[in-house]
Coordinates of C-alpha atoms (C1' of nucleotides) in Angstrom, one line a residue:
Chain A
M1 CA 105.2 94.9 61.7
A2 CA 102.6 97.4 60.8
D3 CA 103.4 99.4 57.7
K4 CA 100.9 102.1 58.2
H5 CA 102.8 104.3 60.6
S6 CA 105.3 107.1 59.7
P7 CA 108.6 105.7 58.6
D8 CA 110.8 107.7 60.8
P9 CA 109.0 109.5 63.6
V10 CA 112.1 111.1 64.9
E11 CA 112.9 113.0 61.8
N12 CA 109.2 113.6 61.3
Y13 CA 108.5 115.7 64.3
I14 CA 111.6 117.8 63.8
S15 CA 110.4 118.8 60.4
L16 CA 106.8 119.1 61.5
M17 CA 107.9 121.3 64.4
R18 CA 108.8 124.0 61.9
L19 CA 105.2 124.3 60.9
R20 CA 104.5 126.3 64.1
G21 CA 106.7 128.8 65.6
E22 CA 104.5 129.0 68.7
S23 CA 106.5 127.9 71.7
K24 CA 105.7 130.7 74.1
C25 CA 104.5 129.2 77.3
S26 CA 103.1 132.6 78.3
E27 CA 100.6 132.3 75.4
C28 CA 99.8 128.7 76.1
A29 CA 96.3 127.8 77.4
L30 CA 97.8 125.0 79.4
L31 CA 100.3 127.1 81.3
N32 CA 98.6 126.9 84.7
R33 CA 98.4 123.1 84.5
C34 CA 101.9 122.5 83.0
L35 CA 105.4 122.1 84.3
P36 CA 106.2 125.9 84.4
R37 CA 102.9 126.7 86.1
S38 CA 104.8 128.3 89.1
L39 CA 106.6 130.6 86.7
A40 CA 103.5 132.3 85.3
D41 CA 103.9 136.1 85.5
T42 CA 107.5 135.9 86.5
N43 CA 110.6 136.7 84.5
L44 CA 111.8 133.1 84.9
L45 CA 109.4 131.8 82.2
P46 CA 111.8 132.5 79.3
I47 CA 114.4 130.3 81.0
F48 CA 112.0 127.4 80.9
E49 CA 111.0 128.2 77.4
S50 CA 114.6 127.8 76.2
A51 CA 114.1 124.1 76.8
V52 CA 110.9 124.0 74.7
S53 CA 111.8 122.7 71.2
G54 CA 108.5 123.6 69.7
N55 CA 104.9 122.8 69.0
F56 CA 103.4 120.7 66.2
A57 CA 100.2 119.0 65.2
I58 CA 99.8 115.3 64.4
D59 CA 97.0 113.6 62.6
A60 CA 94.7 110.8 63.8
G61 CA 96.4 107.5 63.3
E62 CA 99.9 109.0 62.9
D63 CA 102.8 107.8 65.1
L64 CA 104.3 110.3 67.5
L65 CA 107.2 107.9 68.0
S66 CA 108.1 104.3 67.8
D67 CA 109.6 101.9 70.3
E68 CA 113.0 102.4 68.6
T69 CA 113.0 106.2 69.2
K70 CA 115.8 107.3 71.4
F71 CA 114.7 109.4 74.2
S72 CA 115.7 113.0 74.1
L73 CA 112.4 114.9 74.1
L74 CA 109.6 115.0 76.6
F75 CA 106.2 115.6 75.0
I76 CA 103.3 117.4 76.5
V77 CA 99.9 116.8 75.0
K78 CA 98.4 120.2 74.3
S79 CA 95.2 118.8 72.9
G80 CA 94.0 115.5 71.6
T81 CA 94.6 111.9 72.7
F82 CA 97.3 109.3 72.3
K83 CA 97.6 105.6 72.9
A84 CA 100.8 103.7 73.8
I85 CA 101.0 100.2 72.4
N86 CA 103.6 97.6 73.3
R87 CA 106.1 96.2 71.0
I88 CA 106.0 92.7 72.4
N89 CA 102.3 92.3 72.4
E90 CA 100.7 94.4 69.6
A91 CA 97.2 93.9 71.1
N92 CA 98.3 95.4 74.4
I93 CA 97.6 99.0 75.1
Q94 CA 99.9 100.3 77.8
A95 CA 98.4 103.7 78.4
F96 CA 96.3 106.6 77.1
Y97 CA 97.5 110.2 77.2
F98 CA 95.2 113.1 77.4
S99 CA 95.6 116.9 77.2
G100 CA 98.0 118.0 79.9
N101 CA 99.7 114.6 80.2
L102 CA 103.4 114.1 79.8
I103 CA 104.7 111.5 77.3
G104 CA 108.1 110.0 77.9
L105 CA 108.4 109.8 81.7
E106 CA 108.9 106.1 81.5
A107 CA 111.6 106.5 78.9
I108 CA 113.9 108.8 80.9
G109 CA 115.5 105.9 82.9
Q110 CA 116.5 103.8 79.9
R111 CA 116.9 106.7 77.4
Q112 CA 114.7 104.8 75.0
F113 CA 111.0 104.5 74.4
D114 CA 109.5 101.1 74.6
S115 CA 106.2 101.6 73.0
R116 CA 104.7 103.2 69.9
I117 CA 102.7 106.3 70.6
I118 CA 99.8 106.9 68.2
A119 CA 97.5 109.8 67.9
L120 CA 93.8 108.8 68.3
E121 CA 92.6 112.1 66.8
R122 CA 94.3 115.2 65.4
S123 CA 96.4 116.4 68.3
V124 CA 98.9 119.1 69.2
I125 CA 102.1 118.4 71.0
C126 CA 104.7 120.5 72.8
A127 CA 108.2 119.1 72.8
V128 CA 110.7 119.8 75.6
D129 CA 114.4 118.9 75.5
Y130 CA 115.0 116.7 78.5
D131 CA 118.7 117.4 78.9
K132 CA 118.1 121.2 78.7
L133 CA 115.3 120.8 81.2
L134 CA 117.4 118.9 83.6
D135 CA 120.1 121.6 83.5
L136 CA 117.5 124.3 84.1
L137 CA 116.0 122.7 87.1
N138 CA 118.8 124.0 89.3
R139 CA 117.7 127.6 88.5
L140 CA 114.0 126.7 88.6
N141 CA 113.5 125.1 92.0
Q142 CA 109.7 125.1 91.8
V143 CA 109.8 123.4 88.5
K144 CA 112.2 120.8 89.8
K145 CA 109.6 120.1 92.5
H146 CA 106.7 120.0 90.1
F147 CA 108.5 117.8 87.7
I148 CA 109.4 115.2 90.2
E149 CA 105.9 115.4 91.6
T150 CA 104.4 115.0 88.2
I151 CA 106.3 111.8 87.6
S152 CA 105.3 110.6 91.0
L153 CA 101.6 111.3 90.4
Q154 CA 101.7 109.7 87.0
H155 CA 103.2 106.6 88.6
L156 CA 100.6 106.6 91.4
E157 CA 97.8 106.9 88.8
S158 CA 99.2 103.9 87.0
L159 CA 99.3 101.9 90.2
R160 CA 95.7 102.7 91.0
L161 CA 94.4 101.9 87.6
F162 CA 96.5 98.7 87.8
A163 CA 94.9 97.6 91.0
I164 CA 91.4 98.1 89.9
I165 CA 91.8 96.6 86.5
R166 CA 93.7 93.6 87.8
S167 CA 91.4 92.5 90.5
G168 CA 87.9 93.3 89.3
S169 CA 85.3 91.8 87.1
V170 CA 84.6 93.1 83.7
Q171 CA 81.9 95.3 85.1
Q172 CA 84.3 96.8 87.6
R173 CA 86.9 97.3 85.0
V174 CA 84.5 99.1 82.7
A175 CA 83.2 101.3 85.5
A176 CA 86.7 102.1 86.6
F177 CA 87.6 103.1 83.0
L178 CA 84.6 105.3 82.6
L179 CA 85.4 107.0 85.9
F180 CA 89.0 107.4 84.8
I181 CA 88.0 109.1 81.6
S182 CA 85.6 111.3 83.6
E183 CA 88.4 112.2 85.9
Q184 CA 90.5 113.3 82.9
Q185 CA 87.7 115.6 81.7
K186 CA 87.2 117.1 85.1
R187 CA 90.9 117.8 85.4
R188 CA 90.6 119.7 82.1
G189 CA 87.8 121.7 83.5
Q190 CA 85.2 120.1 81.1
A191 CA 81.9 118.5 81.9
F192 CA 82.7 115.2 83.5
L193 CA 79.4 113.3 83.2
D194 CA 79.1 113.8 79.5
M195 CA 82.0 112.5 77.5
V196 CA 83.1 111.4 74.1
L197 CA 85.5 108.5 74.2
P198 CA 88.4 109.4 71.9
M199 CA 89.2 105.7 71.3
G200 CA 87.4 102.8 69.8
R201 CA 86.0 99.8 71.6
T202 CA 88.9 97.6 70.7
D203 CA 91.4 100.0 72.2
I204 CA 89.4 100.1 75.4
S205 CA 89.0 96.4 75.6
N206 CA 92.7 95.8 75.0
F207 CA 93.4 98.4 77.7
L208 CA 91.2 96.6 80.2
G209 CA 92.4 93.1 79.3
V210 CA 88.9 92.1 78.2
S211 CA 87.4 90.9 74.9
P212 CA 85.6 93.5 72.8
E213 CA 82.5 91.4 73.0
S214 CA 82.5 91.4 76.8
L215 CA 83.0 95.2 76.8
S216 CA 80.1 95.7 74.5
R217 CA 77.8 93.5 76.5
T218 CA 78.9 95.2 79.7
L219 CA 78.1 98.6 78.3
T220 CA 74.6 97.6 77.2
S221 CA 74.2 95.9 80.6
L222 CA 75.1 99.1 82.4
S223 CA 72.8 101.0 80.1
K224 CA 69.9 98.8 81.0
K225 CA 70.6 99.4 84.7
R226 CA 70.3 103.1 84.0
L227 CA 73.9 103.7 85.2
I228 CA 75.1 105.1 81.9
K229 CA 73.8 106.1 78.5
V230 CA 75.7 105.1 75.5
F231 CA 75.5 106.4 71.9
N232 CA 78.4 105.3 69.9
R233 CA 81.4 107.0 71.4
R234 CA 79.3 109.4 73.4
V235 CA 78.8 108.2 77.0
T236 CA 76.8 109.9 79.8
L237 CA 77.2 108.9 83.4
M238 CA 73.7 108.7 84.8
N239 CA 74.6 107.5 88.3
Y240 CA 78.1 108.5 89.2
D241 CA 77.9 107.3 92.8
A242 CA 76.6 103.9 91.9
L243 CA 79.5 103.5 89.5
S244 CA 82.0 104.5 92.1
K245 CA 80.6 102.0 94.6
M246 CA 81.0 99.2 92.1
L247 CA 84.8 99.5 92.4
S248 CA 85.0 98.7 96.1
E249 CA 82.2 96.2 96.4
A250 CA 82.7 92.5 96.1
D251 CA 81.1 92.0 92.8
Chain B
M1 CA 90.6 97.3 110.0
A2 CA 93.4 95.0 111.1
D3 CA 94.6 95.6 114.6
K4 CA 97.8 93.7 114.4
H5 CA 100.0 96.5 113.0
S6 CA 101.9 99.1 115.0
P7 CA 99.7 101.8 116.4
D8 CA 101.8 104.7 115.1
P9 CA 104.3 103.8 112.5
V10 CA 105.5 107.4 112.1
E11 CA 106.6 107.7 115.7
N12 CA 107.8 104.2 115.6
Y13 CA 110.5 104.4 113.1
I14 CA 111.8 107.6 114.5
S15 CA 112.5 105.8 117.8
L16 CA 113.6 102.6 116.1
M17 CA 116.1 104.6 114.1
R18 CA 118.1 105.4 117.2
L19 CA 118.8 101.7 117.6
R20 CA 121.4 102.0 114.9
G21 CA 123.7 105.0 114.3
E22 CA 124.9 103.5 111.1
S23 CA 124.1 106.0 108.4
K24 CA 127.3 106.1 106.5
C25 CA 126.7 105.5 102.8
S26 CA 130.4 104.9 102.4
E27 CA 130.1 101.8 104.6
C28 CA 126.9 100.6 103.0
A29 CA 127.0 97.4 100.9
L30 CA 124.3 98.9 98.6
L31 CA 126.3 102.0 97.7
N32 CA 127.0 101.1 94.1
R33 CA 123.3 100.4 93.4
C34 CA 121.9 103.3 95.4
L35 CA 121.1 107.0 94.7
P36 CA 124.5 108.3 95.6
R37 CA 126.3 105.6 93.6
S38 CA 128.0 108.3 91.5
L39 CA 129.5 109.9 94.6
A40 CA 131.5 106.8 95.7
D41 CA 135.1 107.8 96.5
T42 CA 134.3 111.5 96.2
N43 CA 134.1 114.2 98.8
L44 CA 130.5 114.8 97.9
L45 CA 129.2 111.7 99.7
P46 CA 128.9 113.4 103.1
I47 CA 126.7 116.0 101.5
F48 CA 124.3 113.3 100.5
E49 CA 124.6 111.6 103.8
S50 CA 123.3 114.7 105.5
A51 CA 119.9 113.8 104.0
V52 CA 120.0 110.3 105.5
S53 CA 118.0 110.2 108.6
G54 CA 119.2 106.8 109.7
N55 CA 118.9 103.0 109.5
F56 CA 116.6 100.7 111.3
A57 CA 115.5 97.1 111.3
I58 CA 111.9 96.0 111.1
D59 CA 110.4 92.6 112.0
A60 CA 108.4 90.3 109.8
G61 CA 104.7 91.3 109.8
E62 CA 105.4 94.8 111.2
D63 CA 104.2 97.9 109.4
L64 CA 106.7 100.3 108.0
L65 CA 104.0 102.8 107.6
S66 CA 100.3 103.1 107.1
D67 CA 98.1 104.7 104.5
E68 CA 97.7 107.7 106.8
T69 CA 101.4 108.4 107.2
K70 CA 102.3 111.8 105.9
F71 CA 105.1 111.7 103.4
S72 CA 108.4 113.1 104.4
L73 CA 110.9 110.2 104.3
L74 CA 111.9 108.1 101.3
F75 CA 112.8 104.6 102.3
I76 CA 115.5 102.4 100.8
V77 CA 115.3 98.7 101.3
K78 CA 118.7 97.6 102.5
S79 CA 117.7 94.0 103.0
G80 CA 114.5 92.1 103.2
T81 CA 111.2 92.4 101.4
F82 CA 108.0 94.4 101.8
K83 CA 104.5 94.4 100.4
A84 CA 102.2 97.3 99.8
I85 CA 98.5 96.7 100.4
N86 CA 95.8 99.1 99.5
R87 CA 93.5 100.7 102.0
I88 CA 90.4 100.4 99.8
N89 CA 90.8 96.8 99.0
E90 CA 92.6 94.9 101.7
A91 CA 93.1 91.9 99.5
N92 CA 94.9 93.9 96.9
I93 CA 98.6 93.9 96.8
Q94 CA 99.9 96.9 95.0
A95 CA 103.6 96.2 94.9
F96 CA 106.5 94.2 96.4
Y97 CA 109.7 96.0 97.4
F98 CA 113.1 94.2 97.4
S99 CA 116.6 95.1 98.5
G100 CA 117.7 98.2 96.6
N101 CA 114.1 99.4 95.9
L102 CA 112.9 102.8 97.0
I103 CA 109.7 103.0 98.9
G104 CA 107.7 106.3 98.7
L105 CA 108.2 107.4 95.1
E106 CA 104.4 107.3 94.5
A107 CA 103.8 109.4 97.6
I108 CA 105.9 112.4 96.6
G109 CA 103.2 113.9 94.5
Q110 CA 100.5 113.9 97.0
R111 CA 102.7 114.1 100.1
Q112 CA 100.8 111.2 101.5
F113 CA 101.1 107.4 101.4
D114 CA 98.1 105.5 100.2
S115 CA 99.0 102.0 101.2
R116 CA 100.2 100.1 104.2
I117 CA 103.8 98.8 103.8
I118 CA 104.4 95.6 105.6
A119 CA 107.7 93.7 106.1
L120 CA 107.5 90.1 104.8
E121 CA 110.6 89.1 106.7
R122 CA 113.0 90.8 109.0
S123 CA 114.3 93.7 107.0
V124 CA 116.6 96.7 107.2
I125 CA 115.6 100.2 106.0
C126 CA 117.5 103.3 105.3
A127 CA 115.5 106.5 105.6
V128 CA 116.2 109.7 103.6
D129 CA 114.6 113.1 104.2
Y130 CA 112.9 114.0 101.0
D131 CA 113.0 117.8 101.4
K132 CA 116.6 117.8 102.3
L133 CA 117.3 115.5 99.4
L134 CA 115.5 117.8 97.0
D135 CA 117.6 120.8 98.2
L136 CA 120.8 118.8 97.8
L137 CA 120.0 117.9 94.2
N138 CA 121.3 121.2 92.9
R139 CA 124.7 120.5 94.3
L140 CA 124.6 116.9 93.3
N141 CA 123.8 116.9 89.6
Q142 CA 124.5 113.2 89.1
V143 CA 122.3 112.3 91.9
K144 CA 119.5 114.5 90.5
K145 CA 119.9 112.6 87.3
H146 CA 119.9 109.2 89.0
F147 CA 117.0 110.1 91.2
I148 CA 114.7 111.0 88.3
E149 CA 115.9 108.0 86.3
T150 CA 115.1 105.8 89.3
I151 CA 111.5 107.0 89.5
S152 CA 111.2 106.6 85.8
L153 CA 112.5 103.1 85.8
Q154 CA 110.3 102.1 88.7
H155 CA 107.3 103.5 86.7
L156 CA 108.4 101.6 83.6
E157 CA 108.7 98.4 85.6
S158 CA 105.2 98.9 86.9
L159 CA 103.8 99.5 83.4
R160 CA 105.5 96.3 82.1
L161 CA 104.2 94.1 84.9
F162 CA 100.9 95.7 84.5
A163 CA 100.7 94.9 80.8
I164 CA 101.6 91.3 81.4
I165 CA 99.4 90.6 84.3
R166 CA 96.5 92.4 82.8
S167 CA 96.4 90.6 79.5
G168 CA 97.7 87.1 80.1
S169 CA 96.3 83.8 81.3
V170 CA 97.0 82.6 84.7
Q171 CA 100.0 80.6 83.3
Q172 CA 101.4 83.8 81.8
R173 CA 100.9 85.8 84.9
V174 CA 102.6 83.2 87.0
A175 CA 105.5 82.9 84.5
A176 CA 105.8 86.7 84.5
F177 CA 105.9 86.8 88.2
L178 CA 108.6 84.1 88.5
L179 CA 110.7 85.9 85.9
F180 CA 110.1 89.2 87.8
I181 CA 111.4 87.7 91.0
S182 CA 114.3 86.2 89.1
E183 CA 115.1 89.6 87.7
Q184 CA 115.2 91.1 91.1
Q185 CA 117.7 88.4 92.3
K186 CA 119.8 89.0 89.2
R187 CA 119.9 92.7 89.9
R188 CA 121.1 92.0 93.4
G189 CA 123.9 89.8 91.9
Q190 CA 122.4 86.6 93.3
A191 CA 121.7 83.4 91.5
F192 CA 118.6 84.0 89.4
L193 CA 117.4 80.5 88.6
D194 CA 117.3 79.4 92.2
M195 CA 115.1 81.5 94.4
V196 CA 113.2 81.6 97.6
L197 CA 109.9 83.5 97.4
P198 CA 109.8 85.8 100.4
M199 CA 106.0 85.9 100.3
G200 CA 103.2 83.4 100.8
R201 CA 101.0 82.0 98.1
T202 CA 98.1 84.2 99.0
D203 CA 100.2 87.3 98.6
I204 CA 101.3 86.2 95.2
S205 CA 97.8 85.3 94.1
N206 CA 96.5 88.6 95.3
F207 CA 99.2 90.4 93.4
L208 CA 98.5 88.5 90.2
G209 CA 94.7 89.0 90.5
V210 CA 94.1 85.2 90.7
S211 CA 92.7 82.8 93.2
P212 CA 95.2 81.0 95.4
E213 CA 93.9 77.7 94.0
S214 CA 94.6 78.7 90.5
L215 CA 98.1 79.7 91.4
S216 CA 98.7 76.4 93.2
R217 CA 97.4 74.4 90.3
T218 CA 99.5 76.5 87.8
L219 CA 102.6 75.9 89.8
T220 CA 102.1 72.1 89.9
S221 CA 101.3 72.3 86.2
L222 CA 104.5 74.1 85.4
S223 CA 106.3 71.6 87.5
K224 CA 104.9 68.7 85.5
K225 CA 106.0 70.4 82.3
R226 CA 109.5 70.5 83.8
L227 CA 109.7 74.3 83.5
I228 CA 110.2 74.8 87.2
K229 CA 110.7 72.9 90.4
V230 CA 108.8 73.9 93.4
F231 CA 109.5 73.0 97.0
N232 CA 107.5 75.1 99.3
R233 CA 108.8 78.7 98.9
R234 CA 111.9 77.5 97.0
V235 CA 111.5 77.7 93.3
T236 CA 114.0 76.7 90.6
L237 CA 113.6 77.8 87.0
M238 CA 114.4 74.7 84.9
N239 CA 113.7 76.3 81.5
Y240 CA 114.2 80.0 81.6
D241 CA 113.7 80.5 77.8
A242 CA 110.5 78.5 77.7
L243 CA 109.1 80.6 80.5
S244 CA 110.1 83.8 78.7
K245 CA 108.4 82.6 75.5
M246 CA 105.2 82.0 77.3
L247 CA 104.8 85.8 77.9
S248 CA 104.7 86.7 74.3
E249 CA 102.9 83.7 72.9
A250 CA 99.2 83.6 72.3
D251 CA 98.4 81.1 75.1
Chain C
dC1 C1' 74.5 105.0 48.0
dG2 C1' 77.5 101.2 48.5
dC3 C1' 81.5 99.7 50.5
dT4 C1' 84.4 98.3 54.5
dA5 C1' 85.4 98.1 59.1
dA6 C1' 83.7 98.4 63.7
dT7 C1' 80.4 97.1 66.9
dT8 C1' 76.7 94.4 68.7
dT9 C1' 74.3 90.1 69.5
dG10 C1' 73.9 85.1 69.9
dA11 C1' 75.3 80.3 71.2
dG12 C1' 78.5 77.1 73.0
dT13 C1' 82.8 76.1 75.2
dC14 C1' 86.6 76.6 78.3
dC15 C1' 89.1 78.6 81.9
dG16 C1' 89.3 80.1 86.3
dT17 C1' 86.5 80.5 90.5
dT18 C1' 84.1 78.8 94.3
dC19 C1' 83.2 75.6 97.7
dA20 C1' 84.8 71.7 100.3
dA21 C1' 88.1 68.5 102.0
dG22 C1' 92.5 66.6 102.6
dG23 C1' 97.6 67.0 103.4
dG24 C1' 101.9 69.1 105.1
dC25 C1' 104.8 72.4 107.4
dG26 C1' 106.1 75.0 111.3
dG27 C1' 105.3 76.3 116.0
dT28 C1' 104.3 75.2 120.8
dG29 C1' 104.3 72.7 124.8
dG30 C1' 104.7 68.6 127.2
Chain D
dC1 C1' 112.3 64.7 121.2
dC2 C1' 108.0 64.1 119.9
dA3 C1' 103.0 64.9 119.7
dC4 C1' 99.7 68.1 119.0
dC5 C1' 97.6 72.0 116.7
dG6 C1' 96.8 75.7 113.5
dC7 C1' 97.6 77.7 109.3
dC8 C1' 98.8 77.5 104.7
dC9 C1' 98.9 75.1 100.7
dT10 C1' 97.3 71.6 97.6
dT11 C1' 93.7 68.8 95.4
dG12 C1' 89.0 67.7 93.8
dA13 C1' 84.4 68.6 91.8
dA14 C1' 80.9 71.7 90.1
dC15 C1' 79.5 76.1 88.8
dG16 C1' 79.7 80.4 86.3
dG17 C1' 81.7 84.3 83.9
dA18 C1' 84.2 85.6 80.2
dC19 C1' 86.0 84.0 75.8
dT20 C1' 85.7 82.2 71.2
dC21 C1' 83.5 81.6 67.0
dA22 C1' 80.0 83.1 63.9
dA23 C1' 76.5 86.1 62.1
dA24 C1' 73.9 90.3 61.9
dT25 C1' 73.7 95.1 62.4
dT26 C1' 75.5 99.6 62.3
dA27 C1' 78.7 103.4 61.7
dG28 C1' 82.0 105.8 59.0
dC29 C1' 83.6 107.3 54.6
dG30 C1' 84.3 107.9 49.8

DNA sequence: CGCTAATTTGAGTCCGTTCAAGGGCGGTGG
DNA sequence: CCACCGCCCTTGAACGGACTCAAATTAGCG
C-alpha cells in the first residue's frame, strides 16, 4: 500500500507522547466540551486524569494510526483535523475529525481500528486509556453518562450526514458538507460563516462520493448564485438559509 | 404527514406491554446474543431484568414510535423487522432493524427520537428502561462493557454501509445490500444464502438512494449473470464470492 | 523563479433517472 | 373457487446529470 505513512504508528505515539508532559485536564482549553466536563472544579478530576495517557502533536500528512492498530487508546482531538480512510477502498474517506471529536469510538466493539487516521494539518491529540476509563466510569457517574451520550451523538451525526449525502444531488451534498463544516466551527465557538477547509478538494469529493470535477463545478456554480464565496480553501457562506433549504427541497 | 400511524405511540406501547407479562430474560431465546448475555446462569440476571419494562407485539405497518417520542426506553427486536424513516425527508430510510438489534441508541444523546420506526411485519419487541439500565451498569460490569461495545459496533456497521453505498454504482450498492441482509441472517444463525427480504422494493431503493426502477433492473441483471436468483421477495445468493468482490472492484 | 501537484474548465459519453406502460401478485367479495 | 381490482414490481424509451478523459490554469513549495 502507501509507503509514505509512519511505519509503526502504535510505537510512534507512545514515544511522541513523552514530548509533552501536559496531561492535566484542569489546564486544558477543551475541558468544558470534553468527557470530564462535569468534573470541572471538583476533586474527581484527578481520577479521570489517571486514564489520560498523555498529549502529543502530530504533523500534517502523518498517520495517527493504521487499520492494523489494536484498539486500546481513545483519542481526543485537541486541535487540528484528521481524516479516516478505509483499507478496502483507498479512495474512500470514512470520516473527518475536528477539534473536540473522539477518535476510536467505532473501534471499541471489535478492539481494532479499521481505517487509517491521517492528520490533515499539524494537530494535537490527547490519548485516553480505554480500559482504565471503563473502570473509572463506576466512580464517575456523570462521565459514564456523557461518554455513552457522546457515542450516541456521534452515531446520530453519522446517520444524518449519511441520509443527506446518500439521497441528494451533488449540489445538495456540497451544501450539506459546507453546513456540516460550519456546524463544527460553531460548536468550537468560532465564526461559522467564514471558514477555512482543512482538507483538499479530492478529500471532500471522496467523502461526498462525487468526482472532484463535479465538486469544483458545483462550488463555482454556488458562487455564481451568490450563495457562497470561494477563495481556494477559504469559503464564506453568503446565504445560510438558502443553503439550508437546498437540503430539504426536491432538487 | 401520514395519518395512518398510531396517534400516540408512547401511550400505545405502555398499554400493549400489558398484553404480555413475559419479561424473563432467562426464558428468552435471544439471551445469548443480547445485552445480558454474560449473565446467563448467574444470579445477576434478575438485576438486569429489573430494567426490562416488558415485551409486546406490534403489527405490520404499525409505528413503534414517532420522531416526537421522548427517549426513555431502549427497544430490542426479539423478532421481526423495522424501518426507520426520517421526518425531514419522508422518502428517506435511515436504517433497518432486525432480530437482535437495539433501537434507540442514536436517541440516547439527545433524549429524543428523530425518526419514525415502523414494523415491516408482525414483530415482537422487548423494552428496557434506559435510566434504570444506566444505574445498573455499575453492578453489572460485563453488561456495561457489552452495552458500550454494542453501540460501537452498530456505529461501525453504519459507517461501513455508508462507505459502500455512498461511493459505489447501483450494482455495488445492491450487492452490498444483499450481503448486508445475508450477514444479518448469518448472525441469527439462519441460512445466509437463502433469504426473504422483509421489505418492499421501494424501501430498499430508498435505503440505497436509488430509483426503484434501477433497483429492479439491477436485480434482473444480477440474475442473468447467475449471481443471484430472485423470486419476489425471496433471494438466493448463487455466487457469494463474486458478489463480495464487486464491492472492492472499480466497477 | 521554476517545478510539481492540485484545481478548474471543457467536451463527449454513459449511467441512472424520469416518464409511461405493461404485467403479476395478493386481497376481497361474489 | 374464481373473478375482479389495486398495488407493487418490472420493462421500455428518452432525457439529463454526473462521470470520464484531456487540457489549461493556478497554487504551493523549494
